[in-house]
Structure formats: structure tokens, C-alpha cells
mmCIF file of C-alpha atoms in Angstrom:
data_model
loop_
_atom_site.group_PDB
_atom_site.id
_atom_site.type_symbol
_atom_site.label_atom_id
_atom_site.label_comp_id
_atom_site.label_asym_id
_atom_site.label_seq_id
_atom_site.Cartn_x
_atom_site.Cartn_y
_atom_site.Cartn_z
ATOM 1 C CA MET Y 1 -24.570 9.169 17.934
ATOM 2 C CA THR Y 2 -27.853 7.305 18.244
ATOM 3 C CA THR Y 3 -28.907 4.660 15.779
ATOM 4 C CA THR Y 4 -32.313 3.208 15.046
ATOM 5 C CA PRO Y 5 -32.361 -0.511 15.854
ATOM 6 C CA PRO Y 6 -32.893 -2.633 12.741
ATOM 7 C CA VAL Y 7 -36.189 -4.403 12.260
ATOM 8 C CA LEU Y 8 -35.901 -8.120 13.054
ATOM 9 C CA LEU Y 9 -37.620 -10.288 10.447
ATOM 10 C CA ARG Y 10 -38.041 -14.012 10.970
ATOM 11 C CA THR Y 11 -40.038 -15.183 7.940
ATOM 12 C CA ALA Y 12 -39.970 -14.709 4.200
ATOM 13 C CA GLY Y 13 -43.530 -13.394 4.445
ATOM 14 C CA ASP Y 14 -42.418 -10.639 6.809
ATOM 15 C CA LEU Y 15 -39.548 -9.759 4.501
ATOM 16 C CA HIS Y 16 -41.707 -9.645 1.379
ATOM 17 C CA ALA Y 17 -44.360 -7.554 3.137
ATOM 18 C CA ARG Y 18 -41.768 -4.902 3.916
ATOM 19 C CA VAL Y 19 -42.148 -1.797 1.766
ATOM 20 C CA ARG Y 20 -39.007 -1.257 -0.273
ATOM 21 C CA HIS Y 21 -37.344 2.116 -0.630
ATOM 22 C CA GLY Y 22 -34.706 2.725 -3.290
ATOM 23 C CA ARG Y 23 -31.954 0.188 -3.881
ATOM 24 C CA ARG Y 24 -31.742 -2.819 -1.579
ATOM 25 C CA ALA Y 25 -28.249 -3.943 -0.568
ATOM 26 C CA VAL Y 26 -27.869 -7.286 1.199
ATOM 27 C CA VAL Y 27 -25.049 -8.511 3.429
ATOM 28 C CA MET Y 28 -25.191 -12.266 4.091
ATOM 29 C CA THR Y 29 -23.714 -13.546 7.341
ATOM 30 C CA MET Y 30 -23.822 -16.528 9.662
ATOM 31 C CA GLY Y 31 -24.004 -14.196 12.647
ATOM 32 C CA ALA Y 32 -21.335 -13.669 15.318
ATOM 33 C CA LEU Y 33 -20.816 -10.271 13.721
ATOM 34 C CA HIS Y 34 -17.505 -8.432 14.085
ATOM 35 C CA GLU Y 35 -15.800 -5.400 12.549
ATOM 36 C CA GLY Y 36 -15.368 -7.215 9.241
ATOM 37 C CA HIS Y 37 -19.138 -7.617 8.959
ATOM 38 C CA ALA Y 38 -19.645 -4.044 10.128
ATOM 39 C CA THR Y 39 -17.390 -2.862 7.293
ATOM 40 C CA LEU Y 40 -19.532 -4.780 4.814
ATOM 41 C CA ILE Y 41 -22.690 -3.203 6.250
ATOM 42 C CA ARG Y 42 -21.246 0.306 6.178
ATOM 43 C CA THR Y 43 -20.176 -0.213 2.571
ATOM 44 C CA ALA Y 44 -23.674 -1.467 1.750
ATOM 45 C CA ARG Y 45 -25.106 1.629 3.423
ATOM 46 C CA ASP Y 46 -22.950 3.882 1.257
ATOM 47 C CA LEU Y 47 -23.856 2.019 -1.928
ATOM 48 C CA ALA Y 48 -27.577 1.874 -1.176
ATOM 49 C CA GLY Y 49 -27.597 5.585 -0.406
ATOM 50 C CA PRO Y 50 -29.792 7.476 2.059
ATOM 51 C CA GLY Y 51 -32.924 6.521 0.153
ATOM 52 C CA GLY Y 52 -32.032 2.841 -0.121
ATOM 53 C CA GLU Y 53 -32.237 -0.111 2.240
ATOM 54 C CA VAL Y 54 -29.673 -2.429 3.824
ATOM 55 C CA VAL Y 55 -30.747 -5.934 4.842
ATOM 56 C CA VAL Y 56 -28.404 -8.203 6.823
ATOM 57 C CA THR Y 57 -29.139 -11.916 6.810
ATOM 58 C CA VAL Y 58 -28.152 -14.024 9.815
ATOM 59 C CA PHE Y 59 -28.370 -17.741 9.115
ATOM 60 C CA VAL Y 60 -26.071 -20.587 10.138
ATOM 61 C CA ASN Y 61 -26.428 -22.804 7.090
ATOM 62 C CA PRO Y 62 -26.187 -26.518 7.961
ATOM 63 C CA LEU Y 63 -25.584 -27.516 4.333
ATOM 64 C CA GLN Y 64 -22.101 -26.017 4.260
ATOM 65 C CA PHE Y 65 -20.796 -27.784 7.368
ATOM 66 C CA GLY Y 66 -19.239 -31.185 6.834
ATOM 67 C CA ALA Y 67 -18.948 -34.113 9.213
ATOM 68 C CA GLY Y 68 -16.826 -33.199 12.223
ATOM 69 C CA GLU Y 69 -17.020 -29.456 11.566
ATOM 70 C CA ASP Y 70 -18.214 -26.874 14.056
ATOM 71 C CA LEU Y 71 -21.933 -26.457 13.247
ATOM 72 C CA ASP Y 72 -23.040 -27.017 16.840
ATOM 73 C CA ARG Y 73 -20.147 -24.985 18.212
ATOM 74 C CA TYR Y 74 -20.626 -22.073 15.822
ATOM 75 C CA PRO Y 75 -21.507 -18.999 17.920
ATOM 76 C CA ARG Y 76 -25.092 -17.724 17.920
ATOM 77 C CA THR Y 77 -25.174 -14.127 19.199
ATOM 78 C CA LEU Y 78 -28.306 -12.581 17.696
ATOM 79 C CA ASP Y 79 -28.795 -9.817 20.281
ATOM 80 C CA ALA Y 80 -25.227 -8.592 19.807
ATOM 81 C CA ASP Y 81 -25.576 -9.005 16.049
ATOM 82 C CA LEU Y 82 -28.629 -6.743 16.000
ATOM 83 C CA GLU Y 83 -26.721 -4.049 17.871
ATOM 84 C CA ILE Y 84 -23.689 -4.223 15.579
ATOM 85 C CA ALA Y 85 -25.862 -4.275 12.452
ATOM 86 C CA GLY Y 86 -27.827 -1.259 13.628
ATOM 87 C CA GLN Y 87 -24.725 0.745 14.509
ATOM 88 C CA ALA Y 88 -23.270 0.002 11.059
ATOM 89 C CA GLY Y 89 -26.401 1.218 9.282
ATOM 90 C CA ALA Y 90 -28.623 -1.816 8.639
ATOM 91 C CA ASP Y 91 -32.337 -1.215 8.285
ATOM 92 C CA ALA Y 92 -33.412 -4.823 8.777
ATOM 93 C CA VAL Y 93 -31.991 -8.147 9.925
ATOM 94 C CA PHE Y 94 -33.474 -11.268 8.357
ATOM 95 C CA ALA Y 95 -32.794 -14.152 10.751
ATOM 96 C CA PRO Y 96 -34.859 -17.137 9.585
ATOM 97 C CA SER Y 97 -34.971 -20.575 11.182
ATOM 98 C CA VAL Y 98 -33.672 -23.664 9.403
ATOM 99 C CA ASP Y 99 -37.281 -24.730 8.798
ATOM 100 C CA GLU Y 100 -38.024 -21.367 7.193
ATOM 101 C CA VAL Y 101 -35.145 -21.658 4.746
ATOM 102 C CA TYR Y 102 -35.548 -25.406 4.150
ATOM 103 C CA PRO Y 103 -39.274 -26.042 4.807
ATOM 104 C CA GLY Y 104 -39.196 -29.563 3.359
ATOM 105 C CA GLY Y 105 -35.963 -30.565 5.024
ATOM 106 C CA GLU Y 106 -32.656 -30.599 3.172
ATOM 107 C CA PRO Y 107 -33.321 -29.668 -0.463
ATOM 108 C CA GLN Y 108 -33.112 -32.408 -3.053
ATOM 109 C CA VAL Y 109 -32.271 -29.897 -5.792
ATOM 110 C CA ARG Y 110 -29.104 -27.910 -5.095
ATOM 111 C CA VAL Y 111 -26.646 -25.640 -6.843
ATOM 112 C CA THR Y 112 -23.442 -27.460 -7.799
ATOM 113 C CA ALA Y 113 -20.193 -25.520 -7.637
ATOM 114 C CA GLY Y 114 -18.531 -27.474 -10.455
ATOM 115 C CA PRO Y 115 -14.766 -27.966 -10.864
ATOM 116 C CA MET Y 116 -13.829 -24.705 -9.123
ATOM 117 C CA GLY Y 117 -15.725 -25.877 -6.070
ATOM 118 C CA GLU Y 118 -13.601 -29.025 -5.829
ATOM 119 C CA ARG Y 119 -10.293 -27.160 -5.432
ATOM 120 C CA LEU Y 120 -8.587 -25.813 -2.284
ATOM 121 C CA GLU Y 121 -11.435 -25.236 0.193
ATOM 122 C CA GLY Y 122 -13.612 -27.612 -1.780
ATOM 123 C CA ALA Y 123 -10.997 -30.376 -1.604
ATOM 124 C CA SER Y 124 -10.601 -29.866 2.132
ATOM 125 C CA ARG Y 125 -14.342 -29.555 2.764
ATOM 126 C CA PRO Y 126 -16.230 -31.733 0.258
ATOM 127 C CA GLY Y 127 -19.721 -30.432 -0.463
ATOM 128 C CA HIS Y 128 -19.096 -27.127 1.314
ATOM 129 C CA PHE Y 129 -19.442 -24.943 -1.751
ATOM 130 C CA ASP Y 130 -22.532 -26.743 -3.024
ATOM 131 C CA GLY Y 131 -24.195 -25.979 0.310
ATOM 132 C CA MET Y 132 -22.922 -22.399 0.290
ATOM 133 C CA LEU Y 133 -24.151 -21.657 -3.230
ATOM 134 C CA THR Y 134 -27.511 -23.298 -2.547
ATOM 135 C CA VAL Y 135 -28.210 -21.076 0.445
ATOM 136 C CA VAL Y 136 -26.857 -17.968 -1.297
ATOM 137 C CA ALA Y 137 -29.177 -18.653 -4.233
ATOM 138 C CA LYS Y 138 -32.117 -19.089 -1.862
ATOM 139 C CA LEU Y 139 -31.291 -15.948 0.113
ATOM 140 C CA LEU Y 140 -30.869 -13.925 -3.082
ATOM 141 C CA HIS Y 141 -34.344 -15.050 -4.151
ATOM 142 C CA LEU Y 142 -35.809 -14.365 -0.709
ATOM 143 C CA THR Y 143 -34.252 -10.933 -0.214
ATOM 144 C CA ARG Y 144 -34.426 -9.817 -3.879
ATOM 145 C CA PRO Y 145 -31.551 -7.343 -3.637
ATOM 146 C CA ASP Y 146 -30.146 -4.971 -6.226
ATOM 147 C CA LEU Y 147 -26.658 -5.667 -4.915
ATOM 148 C CA ALA Y 148 -25.093 -8.130 -2.484
ATOM 149 C CA LEU Y 149 -21.787 -7.669 -0.670
ATOM 150 C CA TYR Y 150 -19.254 -10.324 0.368
ATOM 151 C CA GLY Y 151 -15.812 -10.156 1.948
ATOM 152 C CA GLN Y 152 -12.701 -10.878 -0.082
ATOM 153 C CA LYS Y 153 -11.300 -12.928 2.821
ATOM 154 C CA ASP Y 154 -13.410 -15.790 1.469
ATOM 155 C CA ALA Y 155 -11.936 -15.336 -1.999
ATOM 156 C CA GLN Y 156 -12.997 -18.689 -3.430
ATOM 157 C CA GLN Y 157 -16.528 -18.225 -2.111
ATOM 158 C CA LEU Y 158 -16.704 -14.766 -3.696
ATOM 159 C CA ALA Y 159 -15.420 -16.109 -7.023
ATOM 160 C CA LEU Y 160 -17.999 -18.910 -7.022
ATOM 161 C CA ILE Y 161 -20.870 -16.562 -6.158
ATOM 162 C CA ARG Y 162 -19.844 -14.272 -8.999
ATOM 163 C CA ARG Y 163 -19.685 -17.258 -11.332
ATOM 164 C CA MET Y 164 -23.118 -18.527 -10.241
ATOM 165 C CA VAL Y 165 -24.694 -15.106 -10.708
ATOM 166 C CA ARG Y 166 -23.164 -14.829 -14.178
ATOM 167 C CA ASP Y 167 -23.819 -18.410 -15.302
ATOM 168 C CA LEU Y 168 -27.394 -18.581 -13.988
ATOM 169 C CA ASN Y 169 -28.420 -15.014 -14.877
ATOM 170 C CA PHE Y 170 -29.190 -13.680 -11.423
ATOM 171 C CA GLY Y 171 -30.193 -10.025 -11.706
ATOM 172 C CA VAL Y 172 -27.961 -8.781 -8.909
ATOM 173 C CA GLU Y 173 -24.662 -6.921 -8.666
ATOM 174 C CA ILE Y 174 -22.007 -8.700 -6.577
ATOM 175 C CA VAL Y 175 -19.605 -6.434 -4.677
ATOM 176 C CA GLY Y 176 -16.386 -7.678 -3.070
ATOM 177 C CA VAL Y 177 -15.111 -5.793 -0.009
ATOM 178 C CA PRO Y 178 -11.426 -5.958 1.061
ATOM 179 C CA THR Y 179 -10.418 -8.078 4.044
ATOM 180 C CA VAL Y 180 -10.493 -6.360 7.425
ATOM 181 C CA ARG Y 181 -7.573 -7.176 9.716
ATOM 182 C CA GLU Y 182 -6.780 -6.716 13.361
ATOM 183 C CA ASP Y 183 -3.824 -4.542 14.353
ATOM 184 C CA ASP Y 184 -1.505 -7.559 14.400
ATOM 185 C CA GLY Y 185 -2.509 -8.559 10.854
ATOM 186 C CA LEU Y 186 -4.811 -11.481 11.685
ATOM 187 C CA ALA Y 187 -7.819 -11.470 9.363
ATOM 188 C CA LEU Y 188 -11.038 -10.922 11.272
ATOM 189 C CA SER Y 189 -13.071 -14.112 11.601
ATOM 190 C CA SER Y 190 -15.817 -15.363 13.876
ATOM 191 C CA ARG Y 191 -13.573 -18.368 14.550
ATOM 192 C CA ASN Y 192 -10.790 -16.225 16.036
ATOM 193 C CA ARG Y 193 -12.630 -16.321 19.360
ATOM 194 C CA TYR Y 194 -11.834 -20.028 19.619
ATOM 195 C CA LEU Y 195 -8.073 -19.345 19.774
ATOM 196 C CA SER Y 196 -6.197 -19.395 23.072
ATOM 197 C CA PRO Y 197 -3.499 -16.696 23.481
ATOM 198 C CA GLN Y 198 -0.802 -19.208 22.502
ATOM 199 C CA GLU Y 199 -2.803 -20.426 19.505
ATOM 200 C CA ARG Y 200 -3.387 -16.872 18.373
ATOM 201 C CA ARG Y 201 0.353 -16.210 18.327
ATOM 202 C CA THR Y 202 0.809 -19.223 16.061
ATOM 203 C CA ALA Y 203 -2.148 -18.178 13.889
ATOM 204 C CA LEU Y 204 -0.407 -14.915 13.029
ATOM 205 C CA ALA Y 205 1.797 -16.970 10.701
ATOM 206 C CA LEU Y 206 -1.043 -17.095 8.153
ATOM 207 C CA SER Y 207 -1.017 -13.362 7.495
ATOM 208 C CA GLN Y 208 2.751 -13.135 7.980
ATOM 209 C CA ALA Y 209 3.264 -15.762 5.262
ATOM 210 C CA LEU Y 210 0.972 -13.913 2.894
ATOM 211 C CA PHE Y 211 2.739 -10.619 3.563
ATOM 212 C CA ALA Y 212 6.112 -12.303 2.940
ATOM 213 C CA GLY Y 213 4.885 -13.531 -0.414
ATOM 214 C CA GLN Y 214 3.411 -10.137 -1.156
ATOM 215 C CA ASP Y 215 6.703 -8.430 -0.316
ATOM 216 C CA ARG Y 216 8.650 -10.833 -2.538
ATOM 217 C CA HIS Y 217 6.215 -10.160 -5.372
ATOM 218 C CA ALA Y 218 6.503 -6.378 -4.917
ATOM 219 C CA ALA Y 219 10.306 -6.571 -4.916
ATOM 220 C CA GLN Y 220 10.330 -8.595 -8.139
ATOM 221 C CA GLU Y 221 7.898 -6.243 -9.848
ATOM 222 C CA ALA Y 222 9.943 -3.221 -8.746
ATOM 223 C CA LEU Y 223 13.113 -4.823 -10.070
ATOM 224 C CA ARG Y 224 11.422 -5.522 -13.370
ATOM 225 C CA ALA Y 225 10.174 -1.947 -13.605
ATOM 226 C CA ARG Y 226 13.658 -0.596 -12.898
ATOM 227 C CA ALA Y 227 15.165 -2.931 -15.470
ATOM 228 C CA ARG Y 228 12.811 -1.539 -18.117
ATOM 229 C CA GLU Y 229 14.057 1.994 -17.513
ATOM 230 C CA VAL Y 230 17.224 1.424 -19.601
ATOM 231 C CA PRO Y 231 17.767 -0.583 -22.799
ATOM 232 C CA ALA Y 232 18.454 -4.315 -22.565
ATOM 233 C CA THR Y 233 22.190 -3.807 -23.148
ATOM 234 C CA HIS Y 234 25.364 -3.237 -21.200
ATOM 235 C CA ALA Y 235 23.866 0.139 -20.237
ATOM 236 C CA ARG Y 236 21.451 -1.653 -17.899
ATOM 237 C CA ALA Y 237 24.248 -3.222 -15.872
ATOM 238 C CA GLU Y 238 26.156 0.086 -15.771
ATOM 239 C CA ALA Y 239 23.075 1.978 -14.629
ATOM 240 C CA LEU Y 240 22.289 -0.506 -11.889
ATOM 241 C CA SER Y 241 25.927 -0.696 -10.804
ATOM 242 C CA ALA Y 242 25.985 3.080 -10.461
ATOM 243 C CA LEU Y 243 23.190 2.705 -7.938
ATOM 244 C CA GLY Y 244 25.211 0.169 -5.974
ATOM 245 C CA GLU Y 245 23.213 -2.742 -7.378
ATOM 246 C CA SER Y 246 25.742 -4.579 -9.515
ATOM 247 C CA ARG Y 247 24.575 -7.956 -8.174
ATOM 248 C CA ALA Y 248 21.016 -7.086 -9.162
ATOM 249 C CA ALA Y 249 21.943 -6.252 -12.754
ATOM 250 C CA ALA Y 250 21.846 -9.808 -14.034
ATOM 251 C CA ASP Y 251 18.711 -10.559 -12.069
ATOM 252 C CA ALA Y 252 17.054 -7.454 -13.431
ATOM 253 C CA HIS Y 253 17.830 -8.460 -16.975
ATOM 254 C CA ALA Y 254 16.459 -11.953 -16.393
ATOM 255 C CA VAL Y 255 13.300 -10.642 -14.772
ATOM 256 C CA ALA Y 256 12.720 -8.095 -17.531
ATOM 257 C CA THR Y 257 13.176 -10.588 -20.325
ATOM 258 C CA SER Y 258 11.341 -13.586 -18.887
ATOM 259 C CA ALA Y 259 8.574 -13.966 -16.321
ATOM 260 C CA PRO Y 260 7.242 -10.683 -14.887
ATOM 261 C CA ALA Y 261 7.566 -12.086 -11.371
ATOM 262 C CA SER Y 262 8.180 -15.669 -10.369
ATOM 263 C CA ALA Y 263 5.181 -17.382 -8.850
ATOM 264 C CA THR Y 264 7.562 -20.019 -7.546
ATOM 265 C CA ALA Y 265 9.534 -17.416 -5.602
ATOM 266 C CA VAL Y 266 6.369 -15.926 -4.112
ATOM 267 C CA ARG Y 267 5.212 -19.342 -2.940
ATOM 268 C CA ALA Y 268 8.657 -20.079 -1.499
ATOM 269 C CA ALA Y 269 8.736 -16.854 0.511
ATOM 270 C CA ALA Y 270 5.374 -17.636 2.061
ATOM 271 C CA ARG Y 271 6.267 -21.273 2.668
ATOM 272 C CA LEU Y 272 9.321 -20.346 4.751
ATOM 273 C CA VAL Y 273 7.112 -18.568 7.278
ATOM 274 C CA LEU Y 274 4.665 -21.458 7.418
ATOM 275 C CA ASP Y 275 7.453 -24.002 7.856
ATOM 276 C CA ASP Y 276 8.754 -22.038 10.845
ATOM 277 C CA ALA Y 277 5.232 -21.895 12.316
ATOM 278 C CA ALA Y 278 4.950 -25.675 12.045
ATOM 279 C CA ARG Y 279 7.669 -25.874 14.714
ATOM 280 C CA LEU Y 280 5.921 -23.577 17.187
ATOM 281 C CA ASP Y 281 4.037 -24.675 20.284
ATOM 282 C CA PRO Y 282 1.243 -25.152 19.430
ATOM 283 C CA PRO Y 283 2.185 -25.863 15.819
ATOM 284 C CA LEU Y 284 0.489 -24.582 12.715
ATOM 285 C CA GLU Y 285 -0.852 -27.507 10.670
ATOM 286 C CA LEU Y 286 -0.916 -26.389 7.054
ATOM 287 C CA ASP Y 287 -3.823 -27.440 4.879
ATOM 288 C CA TYR Y 288 -2.744 -25.647 1.717
ATOM 289 C CA LEU Y 289 -0.735 -22.752 0.359
ATOM 290 C CA ALA Y 290 -1.756 -21.861 -3.178
ATOM 291 C CA LEU Y 291 -1.150 -19.136 -5.735
ATOM 292 C CA VAL Y 292 -4.069 -19.269 -8.116
ATOM 293 C CA ASP Y 293 -5.871 -17.611 -10.983
ATOM 294 C CA PRO Y 294 -9.027 -16.052 -9.455
ATOM 295 C CA SER Y 295 -11.105 -16.948 -12.515
ATOM 296 C CA ASP Y 296 -10.950 -20.686 -11.809
ATOM 297 C CA PHE Y 297 -8.665 -21.175 -8.751
ATOM 298 C CA THR Y 298 -6.111 -23.254 -10.616
ATOM 299 C CA GLU Y 299 -2.432 -22.833 -9.750
ATOM 300 C CA ILE Y 300 -0.555 -20.289 -11.862
ATOM 301 C CA GLY Y 301 2.851 -20.788 -13.456
ATOM 302 C CA ASP Y 302 5.865 -18.508 -13.628
ATOM 303 C CA ASP Y 303 4.669 -17.177 -16.991
ATOM 304 C CA HIS Y 304 1.383 -15.901 -15.552
ATOM 305 C CA THR Y 305 0.405 -12.274 -16.055
ATOM 306 C CA GLY Y 306 -2.602 -10.559 -14.560
ATOM 307 C CA GLU Y 307 -4.568 -11.063 -11.378
ATOM 308 C CA ALA Y 308 -3.775 -13.808 -8.868
ATOM 309 C CA VAL Y 309 -4.668 -14.801 -5.309
ATOM 310 C CA LEU Y 310 -2.157 -16.076 -2.747
ATOM 311 C CA ALA Y 311 -4.258 -18.188 -0.389
ATOM 312 C CA VAL Y 312 -3.580 -20.190 2.744
ATOM 313 C CA ALA Y 313 -5.568 -22.450 5.049
ATOM 314 C CA ALA Y 314 -4.294 -24.018 8.251
ATOM 315 C CA ARG Y 315 -5.400 -25.445 11.555
ATOM 316 C CA VAL Y 316 -4.197 -24.187 14.917
ATOM 317 C CA GLY Y 317 -5.405 -26.436 17.679
ATOM 318 C CA ALA Y 318 -9.019 -27.253 16.849
ATOM 319 C CA THR Y 319 -9.573 -24.087 14.811
ATOM 320 C CA ARG Y 320 -9.283 -23.929 11.038
ATOM 321 C CA LEU Y 321 -8.480 -20.514 9.532
ATOM 322 C CA ILE Y 322 -8.164 -19.153 5.991
ATOM 323 C CA ASP Y 323 -6.657 -15.990 4.548
ATOM 324 C CA ASN Y 324 -5.501 -14.572 1.215
ATOM 325 C CA VAL Y 325 -4.048 -11.523 -0.528
ATOM 326 C CA PRO Y 326 -4.594 -10.419 -4.134
ATOM 327 C CA LEU Y 327 -1.581 -9.915 -6.383
ATOM 328 C CA THR Y 328 -1.088 -8.616 -9.911
ATOM 329 C CA PHE Y 329 1.693 -10.131 -12.008
ATOM 330 C CA GLY Y 330 3.262 -8.139 -14.793
ATOM 331 C CA ALA Y 331 3.105 -4.371 -14.838
ATOM 332 C CA ALA Y 332 2.309 -2.779 -18.174
ATOM 333 C CA SER Y 333 5.348 -2.311 -20.357
#
């Protein structure tokens, strides 16, 4: 299958002079494209339709890198990015210089992420989300899309972009696309290339911890659902005992009559995996493990019902990685 190479645009003038066709879908990246980005582009292609347009931005934003972070080390692979973008269905790649995006130097007026931007990633990387939202706002103005797509791997980033668009009345639809993983479960990231083989083995603990928490959550929800199948009487214990689950009878009753699924237990299941990984060689150095409400990224309690995000960040060697899985607490009665 042959693909038409995307048009490379370097300036806002070139982008604005481009004749638009149908809906414009934008995928924002910092380059070093991989299958996760390609999935975003393919999804954008589907949503824009055959008569629409997909624009991929490639810009390594200096505002969202803190002191000691990997701005200079961050991979720049524009030729490869153009090929991947074209194969995935992009019509144009907008790859401006720093001077093009910030013509007067670092902007004095910026978007502030607020309290949500000070939690988790924001606490670990002060100022990161202000820089991220500032460049996203600028790129949304420059590209003028109908819809913009972002990966759910950066869950806090996605939540903040959605909040900015809603709070500041941006006329754009924000679409979240599920995390793409490698066969071993590691979430795809441009930073994975920094990992040595030994470091990669340790890094697998991030996804393994999340899956352990996810499994614990699923087991609790299943137990609760089974407990609801019979009345909250002696009949419940008899029914469960008949299935060889006499020990689960009391637990089922407790689960059904109190919290839908214990956030504490989910965190504990994930933490066990991370604690084991801290003893590996090289060790995993945990930054945070959090189970949060996606509306504001505050920690949830055991009485929480509804959507949640189990998130983790850790360093392996010199590489910092993040990952998360969405959960839903409390099936409908």
C-alpha cells in the first residue's frame, strides 16, 4: 500500500494558507513518533473522514521541561516522524521552530493549570502543566481544529486539556484515545528507548502493578454482583456455600452492603508489585501510586462510586515513566 507523504509546514503562515477540506483533526506530539502516536493519527483519520484533514504537530515544548529534565536529550527524529505520520494517514505535519511558536521569547502571559495541575505529575514536575497548557492553547489557535486527539496514557494531561477547553470556551472537541501497549504490557512511550534491557525488565512493574490493582478491583466488583443475586439473608451464605465459596459468603455480604469495591485494597494490590520491583537490580524508584477521581485528580476513598484512575509514576535508572488504567467503582444495582 502506497501512501502520500504529508506536507511539511514550518510556519503559521504556511498552515493558515493551506486550503481546508472538511473537518480538521489535530494530533499534537513532541515527535519521536511510535505506534501509540500512529494509533492517534489513524483514529483522527477515521473521525475526520475521507473528506476531512489530519494535521500532526511536532514540537518539543521547552516550557514543560523543568530543571534537570531531558529537554536536550529528548529525541528529534523528524524524517522518521514524517514517514510514520504519512503511513498512518496524516495530510500535513506542522513542525514549527521555538521562535515560531514563541516569537518574543518565553511568553509572559501563560495558562495556569490551577489546583489540579499541582497534584501528582504537577507536584513532581512543578510548572510542567502550565507549560503544557500554554503550548496546547497556542497550537489549538494556530491549527484551528474541529477536534483534537490525545492519548489516555497521559491521563492528567488529558483531564487538564478538557478542563481548559471547557473553562475557557475553546470551540474544539477533545477526544481521548486508549493507551497503546507493547506485547509485554509496557505502555508505549518515546522514553522507552532510553531503557537498557535490564531497566526495561524492571519497568514492566509499572503495568504489572496497574493490572494487579485492576484484577483486584474486578474481583471485588464480581463478588459484589454475585452477592446481589440473592437476598441479604441466610440464603446468601447458603447459595455461596453451595458453590464452594463458604469463606466468601461473609465477604460478599460486607461488599454488597458497604463500599462497592475498596479503593484501599486496589492500592494495596498494586503496591505489592511495586515494593517487589524496588528490590530488583536495577530498582524501581517509585514517585507515586495514586487512585484518583478523574474530574480533579484527588485521591478517592473506599466509599467512592463512579469513574477513577489508578496511576503510577516511577524512575528506572535515569528514565522517568508514567502509566495508568481507568476503573469504574460500583456497578448499577
